[in-house]
Amino acid sequence: GKVYGKPRDIADAKAMLQALSGKTHTVITGVTLTSLQKQISFAVSTEVTFAALGDDEIDYYVETYRPLDKAGAYGIQGKGSLLIQGIQGDYFTVMGLPVAKLYRGLQQFETDFKKEASNLHE
């Protein structure tokens, strides 16, 4: 029931990682495609399970990699992957852009656009 945005500072980042340690949380990434005529919005969620992290490990990660620009104080790509025990769902959703769902959304957007353009010419 708690939302983890980007940490305010180093202490907040450490607190976030301590709270996530050894637990599973849900990452939700939202996308909106828009044009002058249409808008499509969707969200994709993925379950992320953290390994149990020691204080020294959290301190090292935060001090070395400075994850202040990452929601939840970690990035699954790069060194943040070492904090993760597993995921259930789409890896790219955790990175911040659900690529497969975006692709399908763009296909639908294009199909709808072509239909609308065709209707205008009739």
Tab-separated table of N, CA and C in Angstrom:
chain	number	residue	atom	x	y	z
A	1	GLY	N	0.790	-1.197	0.000
A	1	GLY	CA	0.000	0.000	0.000
A	1	GLY	C	0.834	1.264	0.000
A	2	LYS	N	2.156	1.146	-0.048
A	2	LYS	CA	3.002	2.335	-0.038
A	2	LYS	C	3.569	2.585	-1.437
A	3	VAL	N	3.629	3.850	-1.830
A	3	VAL	CA	4.182	4.231	-3.124
A	3	VAL	C	5.614	4.717	-2.917
A	4	TYR	N	6.525	4.143	-3.694
A	4	TYR	CA	7.925	4.547	-3.629
A	4	TYR	C	8.287	5.311	-4.888
A	5	GLY	N	8.497	6.602	-4.738
A	5	GLY	CA	8.976	7.423	-5.837
A	5	GLY	C	10.494	7.482	-5.772
A	6	LYS	N	11.029	8.555	-6.293
A	6	LYS	CA	12.472	8.771	-6.214
A	6	LYS	C	12.812	9.242	-4.807
A	7	PRO	N	13.913	8.748	-4.248
A	7	PRO	CA	14.276	9.159	-2.883
A	7	PRO	C	14.675	10.644	-2.835
A	8	ARG	N	14.358	11.262	-1.696
A	8	ARG	CA	14.694	12.677	-1.496
A	8	ARG	C	16.186	12.883	-1.289
A	9	ASP	N	16.831	11.913	-0.642
A	9	ASP	CA	18.254	12.028	-0.313
A	9	ASP	C	18.802	10.633	-0.022
A	10	ILE	N	20.063	10.575	0.368
A	10	ILE	CA	20.729	9.293	0.643
A	10	ILE	C	20.022	8.529	1.760
A	11	ALA	N	19.649	9.199	2.814
A	11	ALA	CA	18.978	8.532	3.941
A	11	ALA	C	17.648	7.924	3.492
A	12	ASP	N	16.913	8.646	2.668
A	12	ASP	CA	15.636	8.146	2.154
A	12	ASP	C	15.871	6.925	1.253
A	13	ALA	N	16.915	6.969	0.434
A	13	ALA	CA	17.247	5.832	-0.435
A	13	ALA	C	17.553	4.591	0.400
A	14	LYS	N	18.329	4.759	1.439
A	14	LYS	CA	18.659	3.626	2.307
A	14	LYS	C	17.410	3.077	2.990
A	15	ALA	N	16.543	3.960	3.433
A	15	ALA	CA	15.298	3.532	4.090
A	15	ALA	C	14.413	2.750	3.120
A	16	MET	N	14.346	3.201	1.869
A	16	MET	CA	13.555	2.489	0.867
A	16	MET	C	14.095	1.077	0.651
A	17	LEU	N	15.395	0.974	0.480
A	17	LEU	CA	15.984	-0.340	0.234
A	17	LEU	C	15.833	-1.258	1.446
A	18	GLN	N	15.922	-0.710	2.629
A	18	GLN	CA	15.688	-1.515	3.839
A	18	GLN	C	14.248	-2.024	3.869
A	19	ALA	N	13.303	-1.179	3.476
A	19	ALA	CA	11.893	-1.577	3.461
A	19	ALA	C	11.626	-2.644	2.395
A	20	LEU	N	12.330	-2.584	1.265
A	20	LEU	CA	12.132	-3.542	0.176
A	20	LEU	C	12.879	-4.856	0.393
A	21	SER	N	13.911	-4.815	1.217
A	21	SER	CA	14.764	-5.977	1.459
A	21	SER	C	13.963	-7.218	1.858
A	22	GLY	N	14.187	-8.302	1.108
A	22	GLY	CA	13.549	-9.575	1.429
A	22	GLY	C	12.063	-9.644	1.121
A	23	LYS	N	11.540	-8.647	0.451
A	23	LYS	CA	10.093	-8.585	0.188
A	23	LYS	C	9.817	-8.493	-1.311
A	24	THR	N	8.548	-8.701	-1.653
A	24	THR	CA	8.088	-8.549	-3.029
A	24	THR	C	7.254	-7.275	-3.118
A	25	HIS	N	7.490	-6.510	-4.165
A	25	HIS	CA	6.704	-5.303	-4.404
A	25	HIS	C	6.272	-5.268	-5.868
A	26	THR	N	5.331	-4.408	-6.163
A	26	THR	CA	4.807	-4.279	-7.518
A	26	THR	C	5.306	-2.981	-8.129
A	27	VAL	N	5.883	-3.098	-9.313
A	27	VAL	CA	6.285	-1.926	-10.085
A	27	VAL	C	5.222	-1.713	-11.158
A	28	ILE	N	4.671	-0.505	-11.213
A	28	ILE	CA	3.649	-0.167	-12.206
A	28	ILE	C	4.185	0.969	-13.067
A	29	THR	N	4.192	0.730	-14.376
A	29	THR	CA	4.636	1.759	-15.313
A	29	THR	C	3.475	2.123	-16.226
A	30	GLY	N	3.179	3.406	-16.294
A	30	GLY	CA	2.095	3.905	-17.136
A	30	GLY	C	2.627	4.563	-18.387
A	31	VAL	N	1.870	4.425	-19.469
A	31	VAL	CA	2.237	5.004	-20.764
A	31	VAL	C	0.998	5.653	-21.368
A	32	THR	N	1.182	6.802	-21.982
A	32	THR	CA	0.115	7.453	-22.734
A	32	THR	C	0.639	7.798	-24.121
A	33	LEU	N	-0.111	7.381	-25.133
A	33	LEU	CA	0.167	7.749	-26.519
A	33	LEU	C	-0.904	8.758	-26.908
A	34	THR	N	-0.481	9.847	-27.515
A	34	THR	CA	-1.465	10.882	-27.825
A	34	THR	C	-1.173	11.541	-29.169
A	35	SER	N	-2.232	11.936	-29.825
A	35	SER	CA	-2.160	12.750	-31.038
A	35	SER	C	-3.243	13.812	-30.899
A	36	LEU	N	-3.430	14.600	-31.927
A	36	LEU	CA	-4.484	15.607	-31.869
A	36	LEU	C	-5.868	14.976	-31.837
A	37	GLN	N	-6.003	13.757	-32.392
A	37	GLN	CA	-7.308	13.115	-32.488
A	37	GLN	C	-7.559	12.035	-31.439
A	38	LYS	N	-6.534	11.503	-30.834
A	38	LYS	CA	-6.721	10.284	-30.049
A	38	LYS	C	-5.726	10.206	-28.900
A	39	GLN	N	-6.138	9.452	-27.888
A	39	GLN	CA	-5.243	9.186	-26.765
A	39	GLN	C	-5.482	7.754	-26.276
A	40	ILE	N	-4.387	7.032	-26.072
A	40	ILE	CA	-4.431	5.677	-25.515
A	40	ILE	C	-3.549	5.683	-24.273
A	41	SER	N	-4.076	5.192	-23.168
A	41	SER	CA	-3.282	5.065	-21.936
A	41	SER	C	-3.376	3.636	-21.435
A	42	PHE	N	-2.284	3.155	-20.861
A	42	PHE	CA	-2.277	1.832	-20.254
A	42	PHE	C	-1.189	1.774	-19.197
A	43	ALA	N	-1.298	0.781	-18.336
A	43	ALA	CA	-0.290	0.546	-17.302
A	43	ALA	C	0.033	-0.944	-17.283
A	44	VAL	N	1.267	-1.250	-16.968
A	44	VAL	CA	1.723	-2.633	-16.882
A	44	VAL	C	2.387	-2.803	-15.518
A	45	SER	N	2.121	-3.927	-14.870
A	45	SER	CA	2.733	-4.165	-13.558
A	45	SER	C	3.588	-5.422	-13.570
A	46	THR	N	4.617	-5.422	-12.759
A	46	THR	CA	5.549	-6.540	-12.611
A	46	THR	C	5.881	-6.684	-11.131
A	47	GLU	N	5.928	-7.907	-10.664
A	47	GLU	CA	6.297	-8.197	-9.280
A	47	GLU	C	7.819	-8.369	-9.192
A	48	VAL	N	8.435	-7.665	-8.263
A	48	VAL	CA	9.881	-7.732	-8.054
A	48	VAL	C	10.134	-8.211	-6.634
A	49	THR	N	10.952	-9.250	-6.493
A	49	THR	CA	11.320	-9.765	-5.178
A	49	THR	C	12.782	-9.436	-4.920
A	50	PHE	N	13.010	-8.746	-3.812
A	50	PHE	CA	14.368	-8.393	-3.412
A	50	PHE	C	14.993	-9.523	-2.603
A	51	ALA	N	16.271	-9.661	-2.720
A	51	ALA	CA	17.021	-10.516	-1.811
A	51	ALA	C	17.033	-9.846	-0.442
A	52	ALA	N	17.308	-10.608	0.590
A	52	ALA	CA	17.493	-10.015	1.917
A	52	ALA	C	18.833	-9.281	1.904
A	53	LEU	N	18.780	-7.994	2.165
A	53	LEU	CA	19.976	-7.152	2.079
A	53	LEU	C	20.459	-6.760	3.464
A	54	GLY	N	21.772	-6.817	3.654
A	54	GLY	CA	22.353	-6.337	4.904
A	54	GLY	C	22.569	-4.837	4.845
A	55	ASP	N	22.697	-4.221	6.004
A	55	ASP	CA	22.913	-2.770	6.059
A	55	ASP	C	24.170	-2.349	5.309
A	56	ASP	N	25.234	-3.140	5.422
A	56	ASP	CA	26.476	-2.802	4.720
A	56	ASP	C	26.284	-2.824	3.206
A	57	GLU	N	25.508	-3.800	2.731
A	57	GLU	CA	25.235	-3.916	1.305
A	57	GLU	C	24.413	-2.728	0.810
A	58	ILE	N	23.419	-2.335	1.587
A	58	ILE	CA	22.590	-1.180	1.238
A	58	ILE	C	23.435	0.088	1.246
A	59	ASP	N	24.241	0.278	2.283
A	59	ASP	CA	25.106	1.458	2.366
A	59	ASP	C	26.034	1.538	1.157
A	60	TYR	N	26.654	0.419	0.821
A	60	TYR	CA	27.584	0.391	-0.310
A	60	TYR	C	26.861	0.741	-1.610
A	61	TYR	N	25.707	0.120	-1.842
A	61	TYR	CA	24.968	0.366	-3.076
A	61	TYR	C	24.578	1.837	-3.200
A	62	VAL	N	24.020	2.388	-2.149
A	62	VAL	CA	23.556	3.774	-2.201
A	62	VAL	C	24.727	4.749	-2.321
A	63	GLU	N	25.765	4.536	-1.555
A	63	GLU	CA	26.918	5.451	-1.588
A	63	GLU	C	27.671	5.361	-2.921
A	64	THR	N	27.767	4.160	-3.484
A	64	THR	CA	28.535	3.961	-4.712
A	64	THR	C	27.750	4.321	-5.964
A	65	TYR	N	26.491	3.931	-6.016
A	65	TYR	CA	25.719	4.078	-7.249
A	65	TYR	C	24.716	5.233	-7.221
A	66	ARG	N	24.560	5.892	-6.069
A	66	ARG	CA	23.740	7.105	-5.959
A	66	ARG	C	22.409	6.990	-6.712
A	67	PRO	N	21.524	6.109	-6.284
A	67	PRO	CA	20.285	5.878	-7.026
A	67	PRO	C	19.167	6.883	-6.731
A	68	LEU	N	19.532	8.141	-6.576
A	68	LEU	CA	18.542	9.157	-6.218
A	68	LEU	C	17.597	9.492	-7.368
A	69	ASP	N	17.964	9.095	-8.577
A	69	ASP	CA	17.109	9.361	-9.742
A	69	ASP	C	16.251	8.156	-10.113
A	70	LYS	N	16.176	7.166	-9.218
A	70	LYS	CA	15.437	5.928	-9.496
A	70	LYS	C	14.302	5.742	-8.497
A	71	ALA	N	13.114	5.471	-8.994
A	71	ALA	CA	11.998	5.144	-8.108
A	71	ALA	C	12.346	3.890	-7.318
A	72	GLY	N	12.087	3.914	-6.035
A	72	GLY	CA	12.415	2.784	-5.175
A	72	GLY	C	13.891	2.711	-4.817
A	73	ALA	N	14.667	3.666	-5.279
A	73	ALA	CA	16.102	3.767	-4.987
A	73	ALA	C	16.930	2.644	-5.602
A	74	TYR	N	16.435	2.069	-6.702
A	74	TYR	CA	17.240	1.073	-7.411
A	74	TYR	C	16.867	1.082	-8.886
A	75	GLY	N	17.811	0.640	-9.691
A	75	GLY	CA	17.556	0.395	-11.104
A	75	GLY	C	17.859	-1.067	-11.367
A	76	ILE	N	16.918	-1.784	-11.942
A	76	ILE	CA	17.113	-3.217	-12.148
A	76	ILE	C	18.233	-3.485	-13.150
A	77	GLN	N	18.468	-2.538	-14.033
A	77	GLN	CA	19.572	-2.683	-14.965
A	77	GLN	C	20.875	-2.356	-14.240
A	78	GLY	N	21.967	-2.874	-14.679
A	78	GLY	CA	23.254	-2.590	-14.054
A	78	GLY	C	23.382	-3.232	-12.684
A	79	LYS	N	24.058	-2.551	-11.783
A	79	LYS	CA	24.373	-3.107	-10.458
A	79	LYS	C	23.139	-3.338	-9.595
A	80	GLY	N	22.051	-2.638	-9.873
A	80	GLY	CA	20.818	-2.858	-9.121
A	80	GLY	C	20.282	-4.269	-9.282
A	81	SER	N	20.641	-4.926	-10.385
A	81	SER	CA	20.187	-6.305	-10.605
A	81	SER	C	20.709	-7.247	-9.526
A	82	LEU	N	21.796	-6.887	-8.878
A	82	LEU	CA	22.369	-7.728	-7.825
A	82	LEU	C	21.524	-7.730	-6.553
A	83	LEU	N	20.610	-6.779	-6.435
A	83	LEU	CA	19.730	-6.695	-5.269
A	83	LEU	C	18.474	-7.563	-5.425
A	84	ILE	N	18.224	-8.000	-6.656
A	84	ILE	CA	16.966	-8.658	-7.006
A	84	ILE	C	17.101	-10.177	-6.924
A	85	GLN	N	16.137	-10.793	-6.273
A	85	GLN	CA	16.085	-12.258	-6.220
A	85	GLN	C	15.342	-12.802	-7.434
A	86	GLY	N	14.302	-12.089	-7.889
A	86	GLY	CA	13.548	-12.532	-9.055
A	86	GLY	C	12.449	-11.553	-9.416
A	87	ILE	N	11.904	-11.751	-10.619
A	87	ILE	CA	10.765	-10.943	-11.054
A	87	ILE	C	9.718	-11.859	-11.675
A	88	GLN	N	8.487	-11.414	-11.613
A	88	GLN	CA	7.398	-12.084	-12.293
A	88	GLN	C	6.696	-11.036	-13.131
A	89	GLY	N	6.948	-11.087	-14.428
A	89	GLY	CA	6.383	-10.094	-15.328
A	89	GLY	C	7.446	-9.598	-16.282
A	90	ASP	N	7.268	-8.382	-16.737
A	90	ASP	CA	8.090	-7.801	-17.782
A	90	ASP	C	9.264	-6.998	-17.212
A	91	TYR	N	10.469	-7.427	-17.537
A	91	TYR	CA	11.697	-6.746	-17.099
A	91	TYR	C	11.687	-5.269	-17.508
A	92	PHE	N	11.251	-4.992	-18.728
A	92	PHE	CA	11.286	-3.612	-19.229
A	92	PHE	C	10.312	-2.696	-18.502
A	93	THR	N	9.257	-3.260	-17.938
A	93	THR	CA	8.351	-2.472	-17.113
A	93	THR	C	9.095	-1.942	-15.893
A	94	VAL	N	9.935	-2.771	-15.310
A	94	VAL	CA	10.713	-2.357	-14.137
A	94	VAL	C	11.723	-1.285	-14.534
A	95	MET	N	12.269	-1.380	-15.742
A	95	MET	CA	13.202	-0.356	-16.229
A	95	MET	C	12.492	0.966	-16.492
A	96	GLY	N	11.172	0.918	-16.724
A	96	GLY	CA	10.432	2.158	-16.900
A	96	GLY	C	9.730	2.317	-18.230
A	97	LEU	N	9.838	1.314	-19.128
A	97	LEU	CA	9.132	1.398	-20.399
A	97	LEU	C	8.762	-0.014	-20.848
A	98	PRO	N	7.492	-0.380	-20.722
A	98	PRO	CA	7.055	-1.727	-21.110
A	98	PRO	C	7.052	-1.874	-22.639
A	99	VAL	N	8.193	-2.252	-23.190
A	99	VAL	CA	8.443	-2.212	-24.627
A	99	VAL	C	7.424	-3.028	-25.432
A	100	ALA	N	7.146	-4.265	-25.037
A	100	ALA	CA	6.228	-5.110	-25.805
A	100	ALA	C	4.816	-4.509	-25.830
A	101	LYS	N	4.341	-4.049	-24.692
A	101	LYS	CA	3.007	-3.435	-24.623
A	101	LYS	C	2.985	-2.121	-25.404
A	102	LEU	N	4.065	-1.363	-25.344
A	102	LEU	CA	4.166	-0.122	-26.113
A	102	LEU	C	4.092	-0.421	-27.609
A	103	TYR	N	4.793	-1.446	-28.046
A	103	TYR	CA	4.775	-1.833	-29.454
A	103	TYR	C	3.352	-2.135	-29.909
A	104	ARG	N	2.639	-2.913	-29.112
A	104	ARG	CA	1.262	-3.260	-29.460
A	104	ARG	C	0.348	-2.022	-29.430
A	105	GLY	N	0.592	-1.155	-28.484
A	105	GLY	CA	-0.168	0.093	-28.421
A	105	GLY	C	0.086	0.966	-29.644
A	106	LEU	N	1.335	1.031	-30.087
A	106	LEU	CA	1.663	1.812	-31.283
A	106	LEU	C	1.042	1.195	-32.531
A	107	GLN	N	1.018	-0.145	-32.589
A	107	GLN	CA	0.354	-0.804	-33.717
A	107	GLN	C	-1.123	-0.432	-33.764
A	108	GLN	N	-1.784	-0.472	-32.604
A	108	GLN	CA	-3.204	-0.117	-32.540
A	108	GLN	C	-3.407	1.344	-32.908
A	109	PHE	N	-2.525	2.184	-32.416
A	109	PHE	CA	-2.583	3.607	-32.712
A	109	PHE	C	-2.487	3.833	-34.228
A	110	GLU	N	-1.552	3.139	-34.868
A	110	GLU	CA	-1.355	3.270	-36.310
A	110	GLU	C	-2.575	2.740	-37.079
A	111	THR	N	-3.083	1.585	-36.673
A	111	THR	CA	-4.264	1.001	-37.325
A	111	THR	C	-5.442	1.959	-37.232
A	112	ASP	N	-5.691	2.482	-36.052
A	112	ASP	CA	-6.798	3.424	-35.859
A	112	ASP	C	-6.592	4.690	-36.684
A	113	PHE	N	-5.353	5.173	-36.741
A	113	PHE	CA	-5.044	6.377	-37.505
A	113	PHE	C	-5.337	6.160	-38.990
A	114	LYS	N	-4.925	4.992	-39.515
A	114	LYS	CA	-5.151	4.698	-40.930
A	114	LYS	C	-6.647	4.584	-41.229
A	115	LYS	N	-7.394	3.972	-40.312
A	115	LYS	CA	-8.850	3.865	-40.503
A	115	LYS	C	-9.483	5.253	-40.542
A	116	GLU	N	-9.085	6.113	-39.607
A	116	GLU	CA	-9.646	7.464	-39.561
A	116	GLU	C	-9.283	8.249	-40.822
A	117	ALA	N	-8.045	8.099	-41.281
A	117	ALA	CA	-7.609	8.798	-42.494
A	117	ALA	C	-8.379	8.286	-43.709
A	118	SER	N	-8.601	6.987	-43.750
A	118	SER	CA	-9.356	6.386	-44.852
A	118	SER	C	-10.781	6.892	-44.859
A	119	ASN	N	-11.390	7.006	-43.699
A	119	ASN	CA	-12.766	7.495	-43.588
A	119	ASN	C	-12.881	8.959	-44.044
A	120	LEU	N	-11.842	9.731	-43.825
A	120	LEU	CA	-11.860	11.142	-44.235
A	120	LEU	C	-11.850	11.274	-45.751
A	121	HIS	N	-11.216	10.309	-46.434
A	121	HIS	CA	-11.101	10.382	-47.886
A	121	HIS	C	-12.293	9.787	-48.617
A	122	GLU	N	-13.213	9.189	-47.899
A	122	GLU	CA	-14.386	8.573	-48.537
A	122	GLU	C	-15.500	9.565	-48.726
